[in-house]
mmCIF file of C-alpha atoms in Angstrom:
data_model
loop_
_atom_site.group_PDB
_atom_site.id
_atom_site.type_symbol
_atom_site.label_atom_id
_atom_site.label_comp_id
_atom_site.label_asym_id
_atom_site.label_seq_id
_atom_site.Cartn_x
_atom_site.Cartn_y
_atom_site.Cartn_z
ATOM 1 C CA UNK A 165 22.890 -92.441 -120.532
ATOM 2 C CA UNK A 166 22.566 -93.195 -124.163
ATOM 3 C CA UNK A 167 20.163 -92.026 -126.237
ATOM 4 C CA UNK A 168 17.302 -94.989 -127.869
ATOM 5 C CA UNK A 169 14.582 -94.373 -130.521
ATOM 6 C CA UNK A 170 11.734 -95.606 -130.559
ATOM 7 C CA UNK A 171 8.236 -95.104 -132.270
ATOM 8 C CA UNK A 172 5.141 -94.151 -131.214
ATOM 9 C CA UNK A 173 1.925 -93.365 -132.942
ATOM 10 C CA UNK A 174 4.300 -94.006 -135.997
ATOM 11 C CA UNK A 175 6.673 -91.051 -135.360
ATOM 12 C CA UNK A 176 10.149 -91.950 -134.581
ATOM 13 C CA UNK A 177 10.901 -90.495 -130.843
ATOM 14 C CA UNK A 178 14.623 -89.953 -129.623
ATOM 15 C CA UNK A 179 14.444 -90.955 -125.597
ATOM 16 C CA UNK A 180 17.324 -90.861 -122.880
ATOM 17 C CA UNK A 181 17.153 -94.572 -121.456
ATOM 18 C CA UNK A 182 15.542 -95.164 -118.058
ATOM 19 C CA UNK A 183 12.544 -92.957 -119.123
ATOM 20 C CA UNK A 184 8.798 -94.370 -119.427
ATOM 21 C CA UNK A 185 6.915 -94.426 -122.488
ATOM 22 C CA UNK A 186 5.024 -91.671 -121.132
ATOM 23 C CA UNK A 187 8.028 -89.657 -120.080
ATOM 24 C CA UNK A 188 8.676 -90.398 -123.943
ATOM 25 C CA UNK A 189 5.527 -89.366 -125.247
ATOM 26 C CA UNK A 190 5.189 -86.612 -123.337
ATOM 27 C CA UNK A 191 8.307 -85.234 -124.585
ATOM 28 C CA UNK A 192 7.254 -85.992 -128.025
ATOM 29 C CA UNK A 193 4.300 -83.582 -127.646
ATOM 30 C CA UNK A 194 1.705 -86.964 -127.177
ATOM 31 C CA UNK A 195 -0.817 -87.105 -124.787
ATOM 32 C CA UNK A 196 -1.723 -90.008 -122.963
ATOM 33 C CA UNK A 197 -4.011 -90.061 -119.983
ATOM 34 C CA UNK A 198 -3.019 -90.551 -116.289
ATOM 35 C CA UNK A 199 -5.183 -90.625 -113.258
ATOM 36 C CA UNK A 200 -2.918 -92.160 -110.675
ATOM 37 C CA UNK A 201 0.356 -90.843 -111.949
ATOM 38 C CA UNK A 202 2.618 -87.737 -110.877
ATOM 39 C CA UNK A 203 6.054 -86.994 -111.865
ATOM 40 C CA UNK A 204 7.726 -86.141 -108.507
ATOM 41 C CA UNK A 205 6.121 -90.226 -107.349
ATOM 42 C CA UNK A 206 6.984 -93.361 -107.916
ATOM 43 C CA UNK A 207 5.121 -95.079 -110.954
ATOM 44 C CA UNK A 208 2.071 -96.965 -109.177
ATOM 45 C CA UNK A 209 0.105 -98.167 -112.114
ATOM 46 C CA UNK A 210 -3.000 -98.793 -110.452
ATOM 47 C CA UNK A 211 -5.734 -97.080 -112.910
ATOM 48 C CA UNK A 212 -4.854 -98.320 -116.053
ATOM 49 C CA UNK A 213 -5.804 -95.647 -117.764
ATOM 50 C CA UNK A 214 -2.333 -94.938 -119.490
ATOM 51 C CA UNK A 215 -2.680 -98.452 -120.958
ATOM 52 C CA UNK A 216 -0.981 -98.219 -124.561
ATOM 53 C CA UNK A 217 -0.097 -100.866 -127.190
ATOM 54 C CA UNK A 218 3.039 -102.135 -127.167
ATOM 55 C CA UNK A 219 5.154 -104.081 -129.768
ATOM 56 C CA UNK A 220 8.625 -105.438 -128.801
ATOM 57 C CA UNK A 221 10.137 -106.944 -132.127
ATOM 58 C CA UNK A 222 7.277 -108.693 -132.760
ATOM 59 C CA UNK A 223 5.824 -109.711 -128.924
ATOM 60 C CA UNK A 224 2.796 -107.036 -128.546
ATOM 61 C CA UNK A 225 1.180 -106.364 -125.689
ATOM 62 C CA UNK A 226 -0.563 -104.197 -123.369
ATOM 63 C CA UNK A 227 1.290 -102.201 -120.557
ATOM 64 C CA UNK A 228 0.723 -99.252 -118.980
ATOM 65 C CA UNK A 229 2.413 -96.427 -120.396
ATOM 66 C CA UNK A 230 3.784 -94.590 -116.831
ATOM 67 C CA UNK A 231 5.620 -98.104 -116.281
ATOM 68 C CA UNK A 232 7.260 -99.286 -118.891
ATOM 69 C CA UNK A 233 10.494 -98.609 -120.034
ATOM 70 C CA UNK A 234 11.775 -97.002 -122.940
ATOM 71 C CA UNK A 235 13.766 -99.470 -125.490
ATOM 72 C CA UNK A 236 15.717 -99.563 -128.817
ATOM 73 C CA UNK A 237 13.198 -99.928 -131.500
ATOM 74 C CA UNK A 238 10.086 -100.151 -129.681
ATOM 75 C CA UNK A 239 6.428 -99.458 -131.498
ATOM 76 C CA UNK A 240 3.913 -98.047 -129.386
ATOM 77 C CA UNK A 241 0.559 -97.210 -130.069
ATOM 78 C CA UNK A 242 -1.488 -94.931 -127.834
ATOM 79 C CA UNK A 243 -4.630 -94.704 -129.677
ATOM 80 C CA UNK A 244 -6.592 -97.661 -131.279
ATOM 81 C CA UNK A 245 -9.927 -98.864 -131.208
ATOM 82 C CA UNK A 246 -9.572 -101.771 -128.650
ATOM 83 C CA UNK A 247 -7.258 -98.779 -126.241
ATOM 84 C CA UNK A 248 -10.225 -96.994 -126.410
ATOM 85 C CA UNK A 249 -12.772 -99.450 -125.807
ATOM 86 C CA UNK A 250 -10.320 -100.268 -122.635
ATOM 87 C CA UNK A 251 -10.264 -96.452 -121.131
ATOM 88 C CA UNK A 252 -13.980 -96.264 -121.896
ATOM 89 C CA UNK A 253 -14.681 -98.378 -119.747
ATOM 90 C CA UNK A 254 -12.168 -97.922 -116.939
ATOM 91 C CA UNK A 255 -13.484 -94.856 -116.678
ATOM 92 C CA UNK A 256 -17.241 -95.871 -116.651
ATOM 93 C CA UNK A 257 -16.067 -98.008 -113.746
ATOM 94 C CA UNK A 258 -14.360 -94.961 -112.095
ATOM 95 C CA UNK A 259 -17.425 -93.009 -112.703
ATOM 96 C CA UNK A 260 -19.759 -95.327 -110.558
ATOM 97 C CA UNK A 261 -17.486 -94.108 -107.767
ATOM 98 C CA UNK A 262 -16.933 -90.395 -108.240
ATOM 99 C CA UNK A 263 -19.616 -89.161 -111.064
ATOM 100 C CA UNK A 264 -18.654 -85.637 -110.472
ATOM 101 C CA UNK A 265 -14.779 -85.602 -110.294
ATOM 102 C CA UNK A 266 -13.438 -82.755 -112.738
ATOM 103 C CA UNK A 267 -11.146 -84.786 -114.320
ATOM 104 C CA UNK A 268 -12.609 -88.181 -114.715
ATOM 105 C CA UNK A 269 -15.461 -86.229 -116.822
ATOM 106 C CA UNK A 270 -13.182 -84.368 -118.992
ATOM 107 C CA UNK A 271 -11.527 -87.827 -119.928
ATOM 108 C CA UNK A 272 -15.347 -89.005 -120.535
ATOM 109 C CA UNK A 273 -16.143 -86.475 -122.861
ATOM 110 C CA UNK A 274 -12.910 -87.660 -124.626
ATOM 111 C CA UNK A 275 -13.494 -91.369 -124.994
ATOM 112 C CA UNK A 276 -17.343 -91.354 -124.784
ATOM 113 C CA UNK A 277 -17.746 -93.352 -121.878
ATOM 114 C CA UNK A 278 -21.381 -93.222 -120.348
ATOM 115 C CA UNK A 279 -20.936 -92.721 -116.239
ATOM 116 C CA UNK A 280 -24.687 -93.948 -115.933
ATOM 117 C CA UNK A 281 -23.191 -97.265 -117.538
ATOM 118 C CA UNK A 282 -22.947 -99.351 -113.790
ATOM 119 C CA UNK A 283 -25.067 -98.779 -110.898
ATOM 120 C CA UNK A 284 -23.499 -96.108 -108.561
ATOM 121 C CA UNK A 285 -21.539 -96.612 -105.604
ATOM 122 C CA UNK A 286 -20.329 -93.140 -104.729
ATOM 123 C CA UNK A 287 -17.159 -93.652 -102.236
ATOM 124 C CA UNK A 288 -16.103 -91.222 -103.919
ATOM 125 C CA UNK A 289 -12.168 -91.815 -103.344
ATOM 126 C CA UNK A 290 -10.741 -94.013 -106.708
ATOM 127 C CA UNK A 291 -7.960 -95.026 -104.848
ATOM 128 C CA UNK A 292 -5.560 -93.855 -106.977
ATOM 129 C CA UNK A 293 -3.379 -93.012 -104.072
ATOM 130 C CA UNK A 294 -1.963 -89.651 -105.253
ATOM 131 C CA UNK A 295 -2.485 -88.457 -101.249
ATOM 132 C CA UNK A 296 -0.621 -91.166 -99.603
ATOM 133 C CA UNK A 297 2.194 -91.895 -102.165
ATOM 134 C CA UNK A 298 2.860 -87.980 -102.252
ATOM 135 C CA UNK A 299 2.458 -87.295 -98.217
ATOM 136 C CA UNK A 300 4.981 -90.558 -97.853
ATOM 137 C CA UNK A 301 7.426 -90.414 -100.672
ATOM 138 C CA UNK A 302 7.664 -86.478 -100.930
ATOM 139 C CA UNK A 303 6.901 -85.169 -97.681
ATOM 140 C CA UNK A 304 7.532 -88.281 -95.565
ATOM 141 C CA UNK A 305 5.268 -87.373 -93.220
ATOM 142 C CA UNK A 306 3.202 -90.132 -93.773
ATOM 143 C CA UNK A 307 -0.292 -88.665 -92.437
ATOM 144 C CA UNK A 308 -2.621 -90.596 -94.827
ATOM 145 C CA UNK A 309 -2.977 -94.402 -95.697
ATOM 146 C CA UNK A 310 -4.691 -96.757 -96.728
ATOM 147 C CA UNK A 311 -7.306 -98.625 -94.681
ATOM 148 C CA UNK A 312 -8.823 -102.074 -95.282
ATOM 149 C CA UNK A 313 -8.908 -104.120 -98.559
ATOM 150 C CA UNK A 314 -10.481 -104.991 -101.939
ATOM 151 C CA UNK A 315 -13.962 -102.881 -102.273
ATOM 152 C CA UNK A 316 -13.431 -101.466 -98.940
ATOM 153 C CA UNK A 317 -10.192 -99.830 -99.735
ATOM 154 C CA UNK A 318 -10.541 -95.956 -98.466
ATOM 155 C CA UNK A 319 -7.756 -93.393 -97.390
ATOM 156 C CA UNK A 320 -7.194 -92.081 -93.626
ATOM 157 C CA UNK A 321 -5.771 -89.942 -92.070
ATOM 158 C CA UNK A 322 -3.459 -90.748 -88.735
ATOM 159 C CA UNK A 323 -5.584 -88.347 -86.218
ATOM 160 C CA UNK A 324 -2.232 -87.445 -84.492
ATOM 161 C CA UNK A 325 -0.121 -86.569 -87.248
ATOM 162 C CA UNK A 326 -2.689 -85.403 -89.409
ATOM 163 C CA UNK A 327 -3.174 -82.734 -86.417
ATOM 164 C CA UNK A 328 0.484 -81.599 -86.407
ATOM 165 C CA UNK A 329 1.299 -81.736 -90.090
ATOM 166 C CA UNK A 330 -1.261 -81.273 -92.181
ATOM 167 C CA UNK A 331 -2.780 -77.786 -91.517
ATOM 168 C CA UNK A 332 0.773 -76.125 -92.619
ATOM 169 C CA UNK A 333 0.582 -78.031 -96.247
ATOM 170 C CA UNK A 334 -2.426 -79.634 -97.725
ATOM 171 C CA UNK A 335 -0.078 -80.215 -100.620
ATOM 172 C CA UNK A 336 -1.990 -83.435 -101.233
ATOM 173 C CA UNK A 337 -5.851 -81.516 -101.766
ATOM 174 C CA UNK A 338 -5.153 -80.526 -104.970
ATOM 175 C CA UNK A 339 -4.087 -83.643 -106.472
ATOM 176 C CA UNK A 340 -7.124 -85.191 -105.365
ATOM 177 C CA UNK A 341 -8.807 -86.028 -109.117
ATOM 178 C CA UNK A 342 -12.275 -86.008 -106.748
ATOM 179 C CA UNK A 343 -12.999 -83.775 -103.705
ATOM 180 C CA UNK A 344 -12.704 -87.006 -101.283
ATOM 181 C CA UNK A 345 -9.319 -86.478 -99.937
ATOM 182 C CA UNK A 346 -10.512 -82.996 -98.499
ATOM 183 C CA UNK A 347 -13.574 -84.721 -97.679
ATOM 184 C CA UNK A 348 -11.766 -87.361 -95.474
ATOM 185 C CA UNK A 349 -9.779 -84.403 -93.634
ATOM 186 C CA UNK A 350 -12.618 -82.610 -92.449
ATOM 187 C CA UNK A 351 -13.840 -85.190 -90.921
ATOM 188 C CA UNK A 352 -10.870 -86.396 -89.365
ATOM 189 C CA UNK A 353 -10.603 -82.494 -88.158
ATOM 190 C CA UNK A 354 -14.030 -82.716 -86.536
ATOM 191 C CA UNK A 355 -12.781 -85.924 -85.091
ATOM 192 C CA UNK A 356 -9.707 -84.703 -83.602
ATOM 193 C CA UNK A 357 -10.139 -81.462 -82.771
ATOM 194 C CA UNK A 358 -13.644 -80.588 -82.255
ATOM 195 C CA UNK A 359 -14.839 -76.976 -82.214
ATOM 196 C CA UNK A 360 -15.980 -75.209 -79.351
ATOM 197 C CA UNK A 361 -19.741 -75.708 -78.917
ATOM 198 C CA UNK A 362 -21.915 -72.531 -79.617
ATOM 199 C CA UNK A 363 -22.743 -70.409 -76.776
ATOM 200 C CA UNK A 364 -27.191 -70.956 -76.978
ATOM 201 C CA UNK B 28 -0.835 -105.949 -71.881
ATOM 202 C CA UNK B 29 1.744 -103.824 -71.082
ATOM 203 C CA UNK B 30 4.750 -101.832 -72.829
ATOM 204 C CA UNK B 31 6.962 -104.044 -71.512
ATOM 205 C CA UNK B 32 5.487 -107.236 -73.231
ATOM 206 C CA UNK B 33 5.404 -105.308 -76.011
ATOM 207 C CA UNK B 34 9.064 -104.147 -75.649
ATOM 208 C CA UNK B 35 9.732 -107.851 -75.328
ATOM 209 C CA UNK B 36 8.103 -109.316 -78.384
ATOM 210 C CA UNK B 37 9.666 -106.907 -80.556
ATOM 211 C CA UNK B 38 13.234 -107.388 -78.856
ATOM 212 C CA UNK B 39 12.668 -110.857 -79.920
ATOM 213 C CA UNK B 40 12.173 -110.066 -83.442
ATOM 214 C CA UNK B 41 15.470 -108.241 -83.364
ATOM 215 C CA UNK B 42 13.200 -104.635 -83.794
ATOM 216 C CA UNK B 43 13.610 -104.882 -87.680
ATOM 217 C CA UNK B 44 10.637 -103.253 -89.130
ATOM 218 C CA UNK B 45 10.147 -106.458 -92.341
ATOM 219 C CA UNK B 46 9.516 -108.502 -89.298
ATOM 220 C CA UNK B 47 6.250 -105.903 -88.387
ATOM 221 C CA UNK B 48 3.269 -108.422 -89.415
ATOM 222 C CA UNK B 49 5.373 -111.647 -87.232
ATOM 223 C CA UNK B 50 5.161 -108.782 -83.876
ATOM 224 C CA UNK B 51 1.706 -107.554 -84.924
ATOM 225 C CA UNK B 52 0.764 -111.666 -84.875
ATOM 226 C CA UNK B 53 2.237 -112.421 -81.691
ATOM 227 C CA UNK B 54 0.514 -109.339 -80.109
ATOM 228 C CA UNK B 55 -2.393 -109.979 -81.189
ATOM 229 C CA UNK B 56 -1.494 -113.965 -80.434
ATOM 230 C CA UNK B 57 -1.408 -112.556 -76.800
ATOM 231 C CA UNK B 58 -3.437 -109.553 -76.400
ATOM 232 C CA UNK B 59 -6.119 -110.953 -78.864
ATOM 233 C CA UNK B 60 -6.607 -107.744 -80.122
ATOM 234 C CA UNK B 61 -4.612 -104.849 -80.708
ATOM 235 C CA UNK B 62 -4.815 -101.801 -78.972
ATOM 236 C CA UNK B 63 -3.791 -98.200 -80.239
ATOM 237 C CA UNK B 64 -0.850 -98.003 -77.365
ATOM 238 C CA UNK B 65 0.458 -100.881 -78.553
ATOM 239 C CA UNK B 66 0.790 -99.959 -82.321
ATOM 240 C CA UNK B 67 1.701 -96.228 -81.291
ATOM 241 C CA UNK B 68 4.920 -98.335 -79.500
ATOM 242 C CA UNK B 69 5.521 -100.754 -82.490
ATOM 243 C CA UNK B 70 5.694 -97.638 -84.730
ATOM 244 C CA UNK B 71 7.990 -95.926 -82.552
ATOM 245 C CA UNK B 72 10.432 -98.818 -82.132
ATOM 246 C CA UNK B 73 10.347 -100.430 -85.673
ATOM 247 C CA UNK B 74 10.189 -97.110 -86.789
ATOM 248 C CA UNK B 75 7.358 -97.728 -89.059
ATOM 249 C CA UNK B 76 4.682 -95.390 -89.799
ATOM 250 C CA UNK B 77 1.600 -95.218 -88.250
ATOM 251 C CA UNK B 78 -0.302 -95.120 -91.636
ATOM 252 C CA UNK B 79 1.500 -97.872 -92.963
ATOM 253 C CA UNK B 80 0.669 -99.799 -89.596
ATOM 254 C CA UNK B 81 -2.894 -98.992 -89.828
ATOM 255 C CA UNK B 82 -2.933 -100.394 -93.455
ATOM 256 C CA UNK B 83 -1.749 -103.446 -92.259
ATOM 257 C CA UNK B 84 -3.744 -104.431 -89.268
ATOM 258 C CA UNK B 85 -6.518 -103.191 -91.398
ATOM 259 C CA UNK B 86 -6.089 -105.333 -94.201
ATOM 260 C CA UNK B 87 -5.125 -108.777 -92.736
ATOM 261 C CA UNK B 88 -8.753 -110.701 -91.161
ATOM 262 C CA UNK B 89 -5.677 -112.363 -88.405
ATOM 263 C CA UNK B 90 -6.197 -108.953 -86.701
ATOM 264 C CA UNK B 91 -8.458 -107.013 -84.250
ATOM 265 C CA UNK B 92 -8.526 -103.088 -83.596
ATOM 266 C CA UNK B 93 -11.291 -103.993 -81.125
ATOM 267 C CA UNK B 94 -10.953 -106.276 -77.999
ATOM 268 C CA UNK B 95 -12.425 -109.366 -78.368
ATOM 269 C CA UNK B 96 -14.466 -111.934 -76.466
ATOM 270 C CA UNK B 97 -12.895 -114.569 -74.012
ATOM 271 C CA UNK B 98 -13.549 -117.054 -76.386
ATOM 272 C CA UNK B 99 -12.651 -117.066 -79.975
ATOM 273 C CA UNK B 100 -15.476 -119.063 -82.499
ATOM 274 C CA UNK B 101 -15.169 -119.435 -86.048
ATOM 275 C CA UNK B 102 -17.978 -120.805 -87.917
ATOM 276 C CA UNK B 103 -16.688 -122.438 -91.111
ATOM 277 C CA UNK B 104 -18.761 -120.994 -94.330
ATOM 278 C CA UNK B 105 -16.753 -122.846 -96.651
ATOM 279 C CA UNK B 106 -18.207 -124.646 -99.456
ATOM 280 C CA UNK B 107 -18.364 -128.049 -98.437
ATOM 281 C CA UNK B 108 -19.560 -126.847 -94.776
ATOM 282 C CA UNK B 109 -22.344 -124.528 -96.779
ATOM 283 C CA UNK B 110 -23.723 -127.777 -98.391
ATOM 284 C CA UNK B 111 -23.375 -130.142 -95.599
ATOM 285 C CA UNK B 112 -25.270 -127.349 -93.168
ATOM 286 C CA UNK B 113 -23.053 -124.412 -92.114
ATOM 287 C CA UNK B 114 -25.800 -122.536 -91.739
ATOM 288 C CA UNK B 115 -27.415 -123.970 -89.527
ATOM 289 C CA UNK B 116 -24.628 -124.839 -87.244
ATOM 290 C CA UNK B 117 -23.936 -120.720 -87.342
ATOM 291 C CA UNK B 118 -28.074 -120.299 -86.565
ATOM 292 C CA UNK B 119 -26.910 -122.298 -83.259
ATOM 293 C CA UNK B 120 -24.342 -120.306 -82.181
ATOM 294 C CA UNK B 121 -26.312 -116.992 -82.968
ATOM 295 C CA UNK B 122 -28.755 -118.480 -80.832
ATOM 296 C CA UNK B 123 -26.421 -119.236 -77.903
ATOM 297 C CA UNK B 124 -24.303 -115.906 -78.302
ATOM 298 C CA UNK B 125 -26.941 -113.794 -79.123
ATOM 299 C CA UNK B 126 -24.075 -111.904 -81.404
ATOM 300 C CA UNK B 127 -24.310 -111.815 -85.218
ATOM 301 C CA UNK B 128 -20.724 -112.840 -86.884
ATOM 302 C CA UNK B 129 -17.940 -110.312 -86.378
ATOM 303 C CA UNK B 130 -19.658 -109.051 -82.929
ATOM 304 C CA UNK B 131 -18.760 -109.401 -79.657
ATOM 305 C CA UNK B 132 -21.236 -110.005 -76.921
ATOM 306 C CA UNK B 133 -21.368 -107.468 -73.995
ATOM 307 C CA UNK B 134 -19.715 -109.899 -71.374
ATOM 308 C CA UNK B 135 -16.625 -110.416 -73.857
ATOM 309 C CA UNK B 136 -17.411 -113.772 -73.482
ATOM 310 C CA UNK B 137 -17.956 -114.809 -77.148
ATOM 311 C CA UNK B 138 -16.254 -113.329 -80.737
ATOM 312 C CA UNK B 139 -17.873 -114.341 -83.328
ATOM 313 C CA UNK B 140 -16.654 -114.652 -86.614
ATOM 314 C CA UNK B 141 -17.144 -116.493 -90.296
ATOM 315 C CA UNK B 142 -14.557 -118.379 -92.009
ATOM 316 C CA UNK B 143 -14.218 -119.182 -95.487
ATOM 317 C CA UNK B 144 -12.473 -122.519 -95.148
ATOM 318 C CA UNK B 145 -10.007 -124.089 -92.699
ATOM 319 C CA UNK B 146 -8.747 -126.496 -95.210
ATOM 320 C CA UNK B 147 -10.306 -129.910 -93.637
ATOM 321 C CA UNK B 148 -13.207 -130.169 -95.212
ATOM 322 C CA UNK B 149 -13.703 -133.886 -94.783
ATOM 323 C CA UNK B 150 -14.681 -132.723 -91.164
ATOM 324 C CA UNK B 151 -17.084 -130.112 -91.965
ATOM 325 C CA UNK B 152 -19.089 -128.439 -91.132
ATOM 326 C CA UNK B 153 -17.100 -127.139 -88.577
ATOM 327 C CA UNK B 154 -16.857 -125.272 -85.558
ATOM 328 C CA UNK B 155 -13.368 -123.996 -83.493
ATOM 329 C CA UNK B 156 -13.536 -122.722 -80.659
ATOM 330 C CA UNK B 157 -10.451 -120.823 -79.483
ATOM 331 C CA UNK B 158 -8.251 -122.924 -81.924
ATOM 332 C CA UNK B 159 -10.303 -126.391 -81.049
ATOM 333 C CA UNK B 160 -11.973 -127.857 -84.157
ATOM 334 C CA UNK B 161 -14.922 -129.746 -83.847
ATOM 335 C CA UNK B 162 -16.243 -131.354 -86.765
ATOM 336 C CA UNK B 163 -19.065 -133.364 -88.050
ATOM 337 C CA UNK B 164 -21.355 -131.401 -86.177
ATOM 338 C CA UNK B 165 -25.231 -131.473 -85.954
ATOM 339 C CA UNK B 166 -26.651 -128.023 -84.680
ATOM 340 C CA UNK B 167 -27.578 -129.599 -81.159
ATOM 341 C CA UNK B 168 -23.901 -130.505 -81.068
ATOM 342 C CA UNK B 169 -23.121 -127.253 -81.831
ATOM 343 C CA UNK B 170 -25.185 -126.202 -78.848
ATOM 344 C CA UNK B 171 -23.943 -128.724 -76.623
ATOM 345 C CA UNK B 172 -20.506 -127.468 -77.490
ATOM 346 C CA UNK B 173 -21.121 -123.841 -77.039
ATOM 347 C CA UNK B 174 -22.412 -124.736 -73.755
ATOM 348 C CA UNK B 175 -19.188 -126.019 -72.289
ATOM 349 C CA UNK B 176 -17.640 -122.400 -72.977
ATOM 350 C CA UNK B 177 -20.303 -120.711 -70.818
#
């Protein structure tokens, strides 16, 4: 693996090749902010919150930061103006969805976004798909996916495995950046396994 | 439908898991809908997951988690049939079904569902009924058509 160096935030940054920008930056002691990404998963760039500027000899463009690999000589910016305008309002989008997620505010705060900017529509769940990439790709157990499409995208739980797997782990509920995921299990708890009814 | 059928049509897809939407369509092709026993089999023998299943035959309008009627109708919503009167043509088949689009009626005679175009729009606005088009419609054709299905 050789060694490339590139610059970001105009500091020069040594990286080992086949590492992300953010893997990078990270390293480098620079913080850029990720909603849908973990380090033991897969990159799935889906909120676009790690968005960063990128100029390769001369062709600049936007990528997200948890994708993109590391190169000889590349200039990355993670803070500008027009970033910031970007994450503002990605996350005044992802605020209409889950106003009270921990982690979505604290990124608020930071970039001044307004979560009474759009009309609400709590589903709550952001789909950034932390639950289902981890209980597939880590744990292979596959006992949470994805249901429909588009606008109706939610997560579910498989009843039967959910049943035999998921009471010995819950390894997903606190990656949850909202309180949906351990929303969606409870119900699908009720569902499968309902409680003995009270004596009267 | 039985296991065997189901056996069958994956068998004939060689039981390799990229080929799970072509089984799921000729299930469904058959079946016209598909039930849970069904997909709990496909998982088991493609060795897919169930979630990853469920995404699927979630995601894709081609397929039905809930048994549908005898007869399949698609109303055409389409742009060209909007303007030329899909609306009304779909007033006469609520009429006749007594269903609202995406319903099925209590007898399973009748599915009802809205499509966005079928791609011959010189014919609109259009009606199929379990794969038959009928086009140029007025909505007392459309009546005298539903009529022939019961």
């Amino acid at each position: 693996m050789g060694i490339v160096t590139l610059t970001i935030d105009n500091r020069e940054v040594k990286a080992e090749e086949g590492m992300t920008v953010l893997e990078a930056a990270r390293g480098a002691g620079i913080e850029i902010p990720t909603l849908c990404w973990h380090e033991k998963l897969k990159p799935y760039t889906v909120c676009r919150i790690c968005v960063v500027d990128v100029d390769a000899r001369g062709w600049t463009s936007l990528d997200t930061a948890c994708s993109r690999p590391v190169k000889e000589g590349l200039v990355v910016r993670t803070r500008s103006a027009k970033i910031d305008r970007i994450r503002k309002t990605i996350l005044e989008l992802l605020l209409a969805h889950a106003p009270d997620s921990p982690k979505l505010r604290e990124y608020a705060s930071e970039y001044g976004a307004d979560r009474d900017r759009f009309e609400k529509d709590p589903s709550f769940c952001i789909d950034c798909g932390l639950c289902v990439r981890y209980c597939a790709e880590v744990k292979k157990k596959n006992a949470v996916g994805f249901v429909d499409r588009g606008i109706r995208r939610e997560i579910c739980f498989v009843p039967e495995v959910a049943l035999r797997e998921c009471n010995g782990c819950k390894e997903c509920f606190p990656l949850c950046p909202t309180s949906y995921l351990q929303a969606a299990f409870v119900l699908v708890q009720a569902l499968t396994a309902p409680a003995q009814p009270e004596k009267p | 439908m039985d296991i065997k059928g189901i056996d069958k049509i994956i068998e004939k897809h060689g039981g390799v898991a990229g080929l799970l939407i072509q089984v799921l369509l000729e299930i469904q092709g058959e079946n016209h809908w598909l039930p849970k026993e069904a997909l709990e089999r496909v998982s088991e023998r493609l060795r897919v997951p169930m979630s990853r299943i469920q995404h699927i035959a979630t995601f894709y309008k081609a397929f039905s988690l809930v048994p549908k009627g005898r007869h399949e109708v698609h109303v055409c919503t389409g742009t060209s049939c909007h303007v030329r009167g899909a609306s009304r043509i779909l007033d006469a088949v609520k009429d006749h079904t007594g269903i609202e689009p995406g319903e099925t009626d209590v007898d399973s005679k009748f599915s009802v569902e809205t499509v966005n175009c079928l791609g011959c729009c010189a014919l609109g606005p259009l009606l199929v009924v379990n794969g038959k088009t009928h086009g140029r419609l007025s909505p007392a054709e459309a009546s005298e058509v539903m009529k022939k299905y019961g």
